[in-house]
PDB file of C-alpha atoms in Angstrom:
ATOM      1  CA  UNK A 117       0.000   0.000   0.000  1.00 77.00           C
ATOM      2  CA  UNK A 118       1.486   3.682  -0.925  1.00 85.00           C
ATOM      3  CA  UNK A 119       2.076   5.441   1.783  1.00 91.00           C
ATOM      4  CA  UNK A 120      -0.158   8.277   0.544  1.00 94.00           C
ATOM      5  CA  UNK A 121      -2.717   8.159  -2.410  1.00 94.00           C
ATOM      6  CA  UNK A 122      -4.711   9.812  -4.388  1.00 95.00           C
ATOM      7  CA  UNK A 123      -7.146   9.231  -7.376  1.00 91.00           C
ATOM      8  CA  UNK A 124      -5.695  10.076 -10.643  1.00 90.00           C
ATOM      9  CA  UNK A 125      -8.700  11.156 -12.403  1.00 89.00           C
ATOM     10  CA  UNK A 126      -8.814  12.915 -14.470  1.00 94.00           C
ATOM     11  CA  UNK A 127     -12.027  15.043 -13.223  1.00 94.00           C
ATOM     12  CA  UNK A 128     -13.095  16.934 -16.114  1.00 96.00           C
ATOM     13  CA  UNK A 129     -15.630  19.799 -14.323  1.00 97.00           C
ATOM     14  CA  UNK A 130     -17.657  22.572 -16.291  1.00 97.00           C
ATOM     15  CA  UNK A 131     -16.170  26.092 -14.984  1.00 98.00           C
ATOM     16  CA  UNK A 132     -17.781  27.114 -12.078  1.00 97.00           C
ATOM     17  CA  UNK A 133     -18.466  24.074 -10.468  1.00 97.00           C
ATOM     18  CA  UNK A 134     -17.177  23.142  -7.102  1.00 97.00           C
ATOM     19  CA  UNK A 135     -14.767  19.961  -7.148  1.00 97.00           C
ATOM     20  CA  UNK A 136     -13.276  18.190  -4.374  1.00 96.00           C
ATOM     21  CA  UNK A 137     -10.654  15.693  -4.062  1.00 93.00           C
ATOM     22  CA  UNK A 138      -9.593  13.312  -1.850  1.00 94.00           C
ATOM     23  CA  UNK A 139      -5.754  12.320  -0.087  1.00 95.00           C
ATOM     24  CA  UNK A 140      -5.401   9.123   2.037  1.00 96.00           C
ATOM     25  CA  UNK A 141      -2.062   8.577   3.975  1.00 95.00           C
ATOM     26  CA  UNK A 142      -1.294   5.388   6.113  1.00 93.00           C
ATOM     27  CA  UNK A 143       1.521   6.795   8.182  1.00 90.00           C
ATOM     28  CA  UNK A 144      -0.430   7.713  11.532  1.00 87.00           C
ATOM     29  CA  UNK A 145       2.958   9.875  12.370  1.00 88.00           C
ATOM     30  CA  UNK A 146       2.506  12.407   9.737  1.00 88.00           C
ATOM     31  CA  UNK A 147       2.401  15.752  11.091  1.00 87.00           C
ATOM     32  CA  UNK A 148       2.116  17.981   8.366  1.00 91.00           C
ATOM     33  CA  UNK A 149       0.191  17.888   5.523  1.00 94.00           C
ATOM     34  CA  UNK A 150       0.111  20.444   2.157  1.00 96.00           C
ATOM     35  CA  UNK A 151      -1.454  20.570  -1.152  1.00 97.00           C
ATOM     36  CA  UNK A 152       0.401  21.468  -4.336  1.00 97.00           C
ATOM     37  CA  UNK A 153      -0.397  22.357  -7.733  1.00 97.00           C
ATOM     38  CA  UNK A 154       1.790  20.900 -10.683  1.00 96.00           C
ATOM     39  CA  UNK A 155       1.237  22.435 -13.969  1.00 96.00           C
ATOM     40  CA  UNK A 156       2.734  20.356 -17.321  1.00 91.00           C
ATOM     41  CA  UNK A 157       5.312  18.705 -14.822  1.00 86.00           C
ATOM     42  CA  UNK A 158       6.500  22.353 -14.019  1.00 94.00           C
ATOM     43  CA  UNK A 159       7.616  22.934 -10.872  1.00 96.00           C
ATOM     44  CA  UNK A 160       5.134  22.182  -7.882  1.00 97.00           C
ATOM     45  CA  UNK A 161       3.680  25.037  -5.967  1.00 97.00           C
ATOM     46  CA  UNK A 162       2.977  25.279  -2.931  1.00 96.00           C
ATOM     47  CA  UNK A 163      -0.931  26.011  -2.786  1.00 96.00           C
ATOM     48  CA  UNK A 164      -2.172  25.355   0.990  1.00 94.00           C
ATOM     49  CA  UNK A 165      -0.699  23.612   4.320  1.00 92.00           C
ATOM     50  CA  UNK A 166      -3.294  21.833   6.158  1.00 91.00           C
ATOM     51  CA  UNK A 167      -4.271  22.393   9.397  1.00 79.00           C
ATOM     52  CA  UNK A 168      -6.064  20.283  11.547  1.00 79.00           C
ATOM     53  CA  UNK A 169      -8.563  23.230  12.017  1.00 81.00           C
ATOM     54  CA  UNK A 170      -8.831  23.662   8.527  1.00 84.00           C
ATOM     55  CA  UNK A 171      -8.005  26.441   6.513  1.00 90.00           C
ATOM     56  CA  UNK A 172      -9.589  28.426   3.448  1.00 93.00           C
ATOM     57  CA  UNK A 173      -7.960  30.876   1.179  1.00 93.00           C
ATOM     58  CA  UNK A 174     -10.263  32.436  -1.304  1.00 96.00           C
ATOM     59  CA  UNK A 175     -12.101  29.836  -3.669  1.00 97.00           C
ATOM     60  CA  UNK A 176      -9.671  26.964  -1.794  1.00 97.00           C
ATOM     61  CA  UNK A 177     -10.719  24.842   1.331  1.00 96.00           C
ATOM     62  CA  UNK A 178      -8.965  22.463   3.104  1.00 95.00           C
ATOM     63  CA  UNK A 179      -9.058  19.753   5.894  1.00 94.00           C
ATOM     64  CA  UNK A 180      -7.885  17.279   7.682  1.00 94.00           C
ATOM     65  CA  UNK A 181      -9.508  14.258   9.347  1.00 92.00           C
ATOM     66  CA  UNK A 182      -6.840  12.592  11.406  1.00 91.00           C
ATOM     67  CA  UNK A 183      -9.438   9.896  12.774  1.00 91.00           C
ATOM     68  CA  UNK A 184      -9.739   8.857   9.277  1.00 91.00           C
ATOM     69  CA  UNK A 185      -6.591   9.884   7.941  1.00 93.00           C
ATOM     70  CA  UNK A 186      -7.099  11.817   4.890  1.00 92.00           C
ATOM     71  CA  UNK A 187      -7.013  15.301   3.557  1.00 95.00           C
ATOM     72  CA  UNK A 188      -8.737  17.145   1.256  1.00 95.00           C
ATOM     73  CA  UNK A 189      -9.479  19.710  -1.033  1.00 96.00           C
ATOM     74  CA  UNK A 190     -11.990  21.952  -1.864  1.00 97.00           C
ATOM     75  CA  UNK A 191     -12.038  24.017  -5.117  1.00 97.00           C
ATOM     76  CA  UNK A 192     -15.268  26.362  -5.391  1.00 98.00           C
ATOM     77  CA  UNK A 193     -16.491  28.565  -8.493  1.00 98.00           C
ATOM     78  CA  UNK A 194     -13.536  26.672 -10.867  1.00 98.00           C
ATOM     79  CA  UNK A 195     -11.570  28.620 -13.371  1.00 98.00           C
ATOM     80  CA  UNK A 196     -10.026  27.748 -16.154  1.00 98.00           C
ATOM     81  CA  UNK A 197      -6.917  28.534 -14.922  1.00 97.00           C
ATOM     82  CA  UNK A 198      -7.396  25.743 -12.137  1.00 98.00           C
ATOM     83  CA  UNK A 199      -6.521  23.413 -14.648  1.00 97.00           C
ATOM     84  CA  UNK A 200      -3.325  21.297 -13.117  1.00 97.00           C
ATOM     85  CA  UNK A 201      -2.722  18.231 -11.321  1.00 96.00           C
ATOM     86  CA  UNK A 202      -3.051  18.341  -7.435  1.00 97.00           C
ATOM     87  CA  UNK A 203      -0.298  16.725  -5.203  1.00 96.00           C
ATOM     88  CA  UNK A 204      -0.802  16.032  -1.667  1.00 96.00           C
ATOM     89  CA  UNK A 205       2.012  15.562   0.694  1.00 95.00           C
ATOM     90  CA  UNK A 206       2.611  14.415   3.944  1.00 95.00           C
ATOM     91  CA  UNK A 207       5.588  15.236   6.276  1.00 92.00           C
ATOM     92  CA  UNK A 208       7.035  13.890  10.151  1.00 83.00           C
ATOM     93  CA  UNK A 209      10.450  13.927   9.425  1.00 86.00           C
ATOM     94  CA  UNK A 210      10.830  16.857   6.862  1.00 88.00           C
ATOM     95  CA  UNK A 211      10.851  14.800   3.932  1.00 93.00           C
ATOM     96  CA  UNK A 212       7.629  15.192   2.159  1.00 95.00           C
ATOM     97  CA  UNK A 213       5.571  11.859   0.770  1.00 95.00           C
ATOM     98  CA  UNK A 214       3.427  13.151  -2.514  1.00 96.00           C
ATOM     99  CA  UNK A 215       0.794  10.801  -3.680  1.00 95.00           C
ATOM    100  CA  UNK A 216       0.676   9.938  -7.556  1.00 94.00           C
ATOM    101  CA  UNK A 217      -1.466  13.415  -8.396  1.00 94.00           C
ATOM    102  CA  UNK A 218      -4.926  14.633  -9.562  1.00 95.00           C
ATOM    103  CA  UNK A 219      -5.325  15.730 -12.739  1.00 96.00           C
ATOM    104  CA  UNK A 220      -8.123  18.903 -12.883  1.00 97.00           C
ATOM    105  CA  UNK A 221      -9.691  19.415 -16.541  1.00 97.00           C
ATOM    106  CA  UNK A 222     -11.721  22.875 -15.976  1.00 98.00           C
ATOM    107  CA  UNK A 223     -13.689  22.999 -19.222  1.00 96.00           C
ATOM    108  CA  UNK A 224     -15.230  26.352 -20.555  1.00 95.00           C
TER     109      UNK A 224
ATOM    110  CA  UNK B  26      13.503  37.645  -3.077  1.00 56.00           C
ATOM    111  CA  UNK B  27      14.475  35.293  -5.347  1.00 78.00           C
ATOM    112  CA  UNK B  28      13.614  31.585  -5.216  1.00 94.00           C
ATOM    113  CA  UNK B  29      14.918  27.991  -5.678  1.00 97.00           C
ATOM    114  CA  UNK B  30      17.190  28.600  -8.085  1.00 97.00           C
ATOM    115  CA  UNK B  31      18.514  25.630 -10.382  1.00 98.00           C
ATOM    116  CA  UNK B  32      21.208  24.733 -12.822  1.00 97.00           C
ATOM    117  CA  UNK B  33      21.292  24.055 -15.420  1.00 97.00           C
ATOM    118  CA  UNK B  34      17.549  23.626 -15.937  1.00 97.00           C
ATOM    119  CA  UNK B  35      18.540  21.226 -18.825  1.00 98.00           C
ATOM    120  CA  UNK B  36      21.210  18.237 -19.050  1.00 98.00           C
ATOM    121  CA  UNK B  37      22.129  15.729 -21.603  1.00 98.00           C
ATOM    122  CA  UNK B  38      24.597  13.237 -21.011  1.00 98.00           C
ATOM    123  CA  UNK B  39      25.943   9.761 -22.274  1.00 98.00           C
ATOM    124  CA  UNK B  40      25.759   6.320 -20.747  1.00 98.00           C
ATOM    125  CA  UNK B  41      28.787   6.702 -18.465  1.00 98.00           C
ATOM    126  CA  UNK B  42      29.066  10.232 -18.090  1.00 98.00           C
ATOM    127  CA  UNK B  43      28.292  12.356 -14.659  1.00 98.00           C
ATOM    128  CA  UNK B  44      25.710  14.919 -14.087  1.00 98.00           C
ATOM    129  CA  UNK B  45      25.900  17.649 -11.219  1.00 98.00           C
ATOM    130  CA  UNK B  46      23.130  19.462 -10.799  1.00 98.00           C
ATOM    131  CA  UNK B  47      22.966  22.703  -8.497  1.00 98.00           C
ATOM    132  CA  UNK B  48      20.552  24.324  -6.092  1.00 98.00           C
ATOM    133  CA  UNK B  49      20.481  27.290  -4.664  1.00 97.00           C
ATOM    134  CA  UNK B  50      17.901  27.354  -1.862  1.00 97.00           C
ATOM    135  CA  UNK B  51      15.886  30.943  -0.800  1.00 95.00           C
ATOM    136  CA  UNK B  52      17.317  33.417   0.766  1.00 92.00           C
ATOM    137  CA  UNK B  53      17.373  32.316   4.651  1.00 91.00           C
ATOM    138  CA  UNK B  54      16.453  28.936   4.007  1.00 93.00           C
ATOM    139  CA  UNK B  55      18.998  26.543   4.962  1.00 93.00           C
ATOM    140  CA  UNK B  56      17.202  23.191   4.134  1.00 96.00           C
ATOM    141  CA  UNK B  57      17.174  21.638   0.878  1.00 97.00           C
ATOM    142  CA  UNK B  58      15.635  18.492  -0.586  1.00 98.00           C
ATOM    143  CA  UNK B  59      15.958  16.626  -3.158  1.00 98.00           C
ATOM    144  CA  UNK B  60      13.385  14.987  -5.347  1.00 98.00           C
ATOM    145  CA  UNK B  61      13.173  13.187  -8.305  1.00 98.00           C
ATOM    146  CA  UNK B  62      10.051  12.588 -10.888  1.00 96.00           C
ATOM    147  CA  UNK B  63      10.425   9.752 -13.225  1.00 91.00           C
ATOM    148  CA  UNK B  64       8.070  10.298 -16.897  1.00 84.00           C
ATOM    149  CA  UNK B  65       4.892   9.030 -16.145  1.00 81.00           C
ATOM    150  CA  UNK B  66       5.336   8.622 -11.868  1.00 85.00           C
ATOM    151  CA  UNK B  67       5.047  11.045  -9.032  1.00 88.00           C
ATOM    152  CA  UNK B  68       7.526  13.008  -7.017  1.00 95.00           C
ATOM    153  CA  UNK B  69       9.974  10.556  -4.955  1.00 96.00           C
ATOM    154  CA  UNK B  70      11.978  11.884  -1.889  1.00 97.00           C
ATOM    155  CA  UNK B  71      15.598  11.336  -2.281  1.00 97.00           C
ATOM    156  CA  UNK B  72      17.691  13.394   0.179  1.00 98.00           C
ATOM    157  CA  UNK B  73      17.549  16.171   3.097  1.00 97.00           C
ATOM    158  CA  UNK B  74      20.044  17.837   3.864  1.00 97.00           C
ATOM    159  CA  UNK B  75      21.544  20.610   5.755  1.00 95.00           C
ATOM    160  CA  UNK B  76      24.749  23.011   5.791  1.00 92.00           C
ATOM    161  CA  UNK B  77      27.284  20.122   5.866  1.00 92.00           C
ATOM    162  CA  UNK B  78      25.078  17.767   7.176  1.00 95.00           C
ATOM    163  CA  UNK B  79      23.179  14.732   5.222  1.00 96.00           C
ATOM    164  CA  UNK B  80      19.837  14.527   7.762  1.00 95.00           C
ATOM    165  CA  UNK B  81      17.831  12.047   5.513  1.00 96.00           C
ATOM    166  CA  UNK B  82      18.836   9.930   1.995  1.00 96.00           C
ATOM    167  CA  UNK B  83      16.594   7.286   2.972  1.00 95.00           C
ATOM    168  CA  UNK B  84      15.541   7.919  -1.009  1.00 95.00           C
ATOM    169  CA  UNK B  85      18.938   8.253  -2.270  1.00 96.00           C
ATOM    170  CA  UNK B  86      19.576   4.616  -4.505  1.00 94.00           C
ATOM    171  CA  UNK B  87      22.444   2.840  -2.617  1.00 90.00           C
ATOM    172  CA  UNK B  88      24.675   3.135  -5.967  1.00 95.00           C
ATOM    173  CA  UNK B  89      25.916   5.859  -7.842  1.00 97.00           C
ATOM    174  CA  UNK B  90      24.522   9.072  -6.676  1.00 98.00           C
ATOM    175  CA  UNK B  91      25.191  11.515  -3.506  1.00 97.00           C
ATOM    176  CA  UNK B  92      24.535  14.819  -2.328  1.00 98.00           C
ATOM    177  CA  UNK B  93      26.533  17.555  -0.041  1.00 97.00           C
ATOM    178  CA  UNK B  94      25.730  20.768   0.796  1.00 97.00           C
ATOM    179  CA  UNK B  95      28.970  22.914   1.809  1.00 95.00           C
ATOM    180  CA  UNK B  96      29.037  25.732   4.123  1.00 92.00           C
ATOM    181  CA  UNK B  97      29.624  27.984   0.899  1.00 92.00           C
ATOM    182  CA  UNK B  98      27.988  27.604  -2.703  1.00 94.00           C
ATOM    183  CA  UNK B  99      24.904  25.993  -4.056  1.00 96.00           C
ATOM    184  CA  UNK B 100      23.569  22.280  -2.882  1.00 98.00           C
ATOM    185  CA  UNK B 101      25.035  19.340  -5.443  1.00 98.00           C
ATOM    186  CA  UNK B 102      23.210  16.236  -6.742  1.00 98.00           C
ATOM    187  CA  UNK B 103      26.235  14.335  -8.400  1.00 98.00           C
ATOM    188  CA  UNK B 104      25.189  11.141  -9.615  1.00 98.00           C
ATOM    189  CA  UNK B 105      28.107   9.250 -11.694  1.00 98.00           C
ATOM    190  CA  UNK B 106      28.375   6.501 -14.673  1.00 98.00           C
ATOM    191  CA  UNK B 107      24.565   7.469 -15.211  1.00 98.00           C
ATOM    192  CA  UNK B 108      22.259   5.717 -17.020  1.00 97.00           C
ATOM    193  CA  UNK B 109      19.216   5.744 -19.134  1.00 96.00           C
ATOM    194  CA  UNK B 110      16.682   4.562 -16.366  1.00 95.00           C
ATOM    195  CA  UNK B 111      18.437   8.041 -15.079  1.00 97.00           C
ATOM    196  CA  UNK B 112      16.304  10.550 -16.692  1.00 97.00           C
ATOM    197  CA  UNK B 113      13.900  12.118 -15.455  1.00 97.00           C
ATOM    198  CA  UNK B 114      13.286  15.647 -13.797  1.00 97.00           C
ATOM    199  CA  UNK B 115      15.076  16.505 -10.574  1.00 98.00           C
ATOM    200  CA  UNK B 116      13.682  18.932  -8.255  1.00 98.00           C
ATOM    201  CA  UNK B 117      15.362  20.891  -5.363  1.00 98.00           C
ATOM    202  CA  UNK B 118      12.977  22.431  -2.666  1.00 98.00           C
ATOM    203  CA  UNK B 119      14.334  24.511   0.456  1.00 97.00           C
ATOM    204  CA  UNK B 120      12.797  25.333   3.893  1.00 95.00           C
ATOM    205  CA  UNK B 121      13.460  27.634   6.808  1.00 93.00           C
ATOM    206  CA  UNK B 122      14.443  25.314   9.846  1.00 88.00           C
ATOM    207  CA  UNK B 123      11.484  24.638  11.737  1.00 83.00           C
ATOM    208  CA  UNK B 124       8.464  24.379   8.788  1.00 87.00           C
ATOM    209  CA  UNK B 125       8.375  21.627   6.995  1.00 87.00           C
ATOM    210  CA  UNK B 126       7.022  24.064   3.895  1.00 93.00           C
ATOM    211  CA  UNK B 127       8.918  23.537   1.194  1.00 96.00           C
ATOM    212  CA  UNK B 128       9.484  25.761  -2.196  1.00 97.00           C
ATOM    213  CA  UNK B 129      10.229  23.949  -5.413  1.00 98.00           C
ATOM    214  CA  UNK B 130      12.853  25.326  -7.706  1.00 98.00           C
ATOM    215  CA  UNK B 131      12.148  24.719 -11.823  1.00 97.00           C
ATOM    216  CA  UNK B 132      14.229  21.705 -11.847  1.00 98.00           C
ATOM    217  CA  UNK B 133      16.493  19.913 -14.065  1.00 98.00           C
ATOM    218  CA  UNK B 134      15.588  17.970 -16.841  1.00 97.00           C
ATOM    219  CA  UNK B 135      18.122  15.037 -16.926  1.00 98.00           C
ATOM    220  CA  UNK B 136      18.475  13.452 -20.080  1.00 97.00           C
ATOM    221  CA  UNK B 137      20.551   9.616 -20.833  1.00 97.00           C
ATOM    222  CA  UNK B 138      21.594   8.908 -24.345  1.00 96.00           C
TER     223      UNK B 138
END
């Protein structure tokens, strides 16, 4: 089992729409958690850390469920522009464990 | 403020050869990881490291590469008599000590003939 997963998709979503996806990790350790965007195998950016509070920044949302152990992310009122693939990581040790990506289609 | 810088963002090199590639982490970070991203798979840790100190290469293969960072000048990746299986994309990301954020630098596109 990967130590943290994701489903690849792709999820092709009309703009506007509100999409969501989900990140499972098995490591119970992990203490830190982020989502990044990847665009065309580009560099990743960092998009959001991931607080067990939960945290929003503008259209974005996300949580974490530590009972459950996953993450996720919310994406409200999609753009075109959102178009990219979607790493999660998780951290304990510094090192960060991505899952494999998913890939956002944001059609007009 | 400049970011992650890498070099060079583009490398070709024969069976054999050896390939160095540099990072430059932000200003006031002093951790730097390594990553690598094979065509068609996702990012895969390879090494932490600190100002003259190797903290994790849990990801590092057991043959053929290593990593230093010096107390002067850039991060280096050196990985000798490379091979095809070799290329791929190779991404440095730094920190401040303390956050486990990381910032990705463009990367190096490592390709084997």
């Amino acid at each position: 089992r990967k130590e943290v997963e994701q489903d690849p998709g792709p999820f092709n979503v009309p703009e506007g729409a509100t999409v969501a996806f989900n990140c499972t990790y098995s490591n119970s350790a992990s203490q830190s958690f982020f989502w990044y965007r990847q665009d065309c195998r580009k560099e990743p950016k960092l998009l959001m850390s991931v607080y067990s509070s939960g945290n929003e920044d503008g259209r974005f949302t996300a949580q974490l469920n530590r009972a459950s152990q996953y993450i996720s992310l919310l994406i409200r009122d999609s753009k075109l522009s959102d178009s990219a693939t979607y790493l999660c990581g998780s951290s304990n040790t510094g090192k960060l464990i991505f899952g494999q990506g998913t890939t956002l289609q944001v059609k007009p | 403020n400049a970011g992650v810088m890498q070099n060079p963002r583009h490398l070709v090199r024969r069976r054999g050869q050896e390939a160095r590639l540099r990072c430059s982490p932000m200003k006031g970070h002093s951790h730097v990881y390594w990553y690598r991203q094979l065509p068609e798979e996702g990012l895969k840790f390879m090494v932490y490291l600190q100002k003259e100190n190797i903290i994790d290469e849990s990801g590092m293969p057991k043959e053929r590469f290593s990593a230093e960072f010096p107390k002067e000048g850039p991060s280096i990746l050196r990985i000798q008599q490379v091979v095809r299986g070799d290329s791929a994309a190779y991404f440095c990301a730094s920190s401040v000590p303390g956050s486990y954020e990381q910032y990705f630098g463009p990367g190096t596109r490592l390709t084997v003939t």
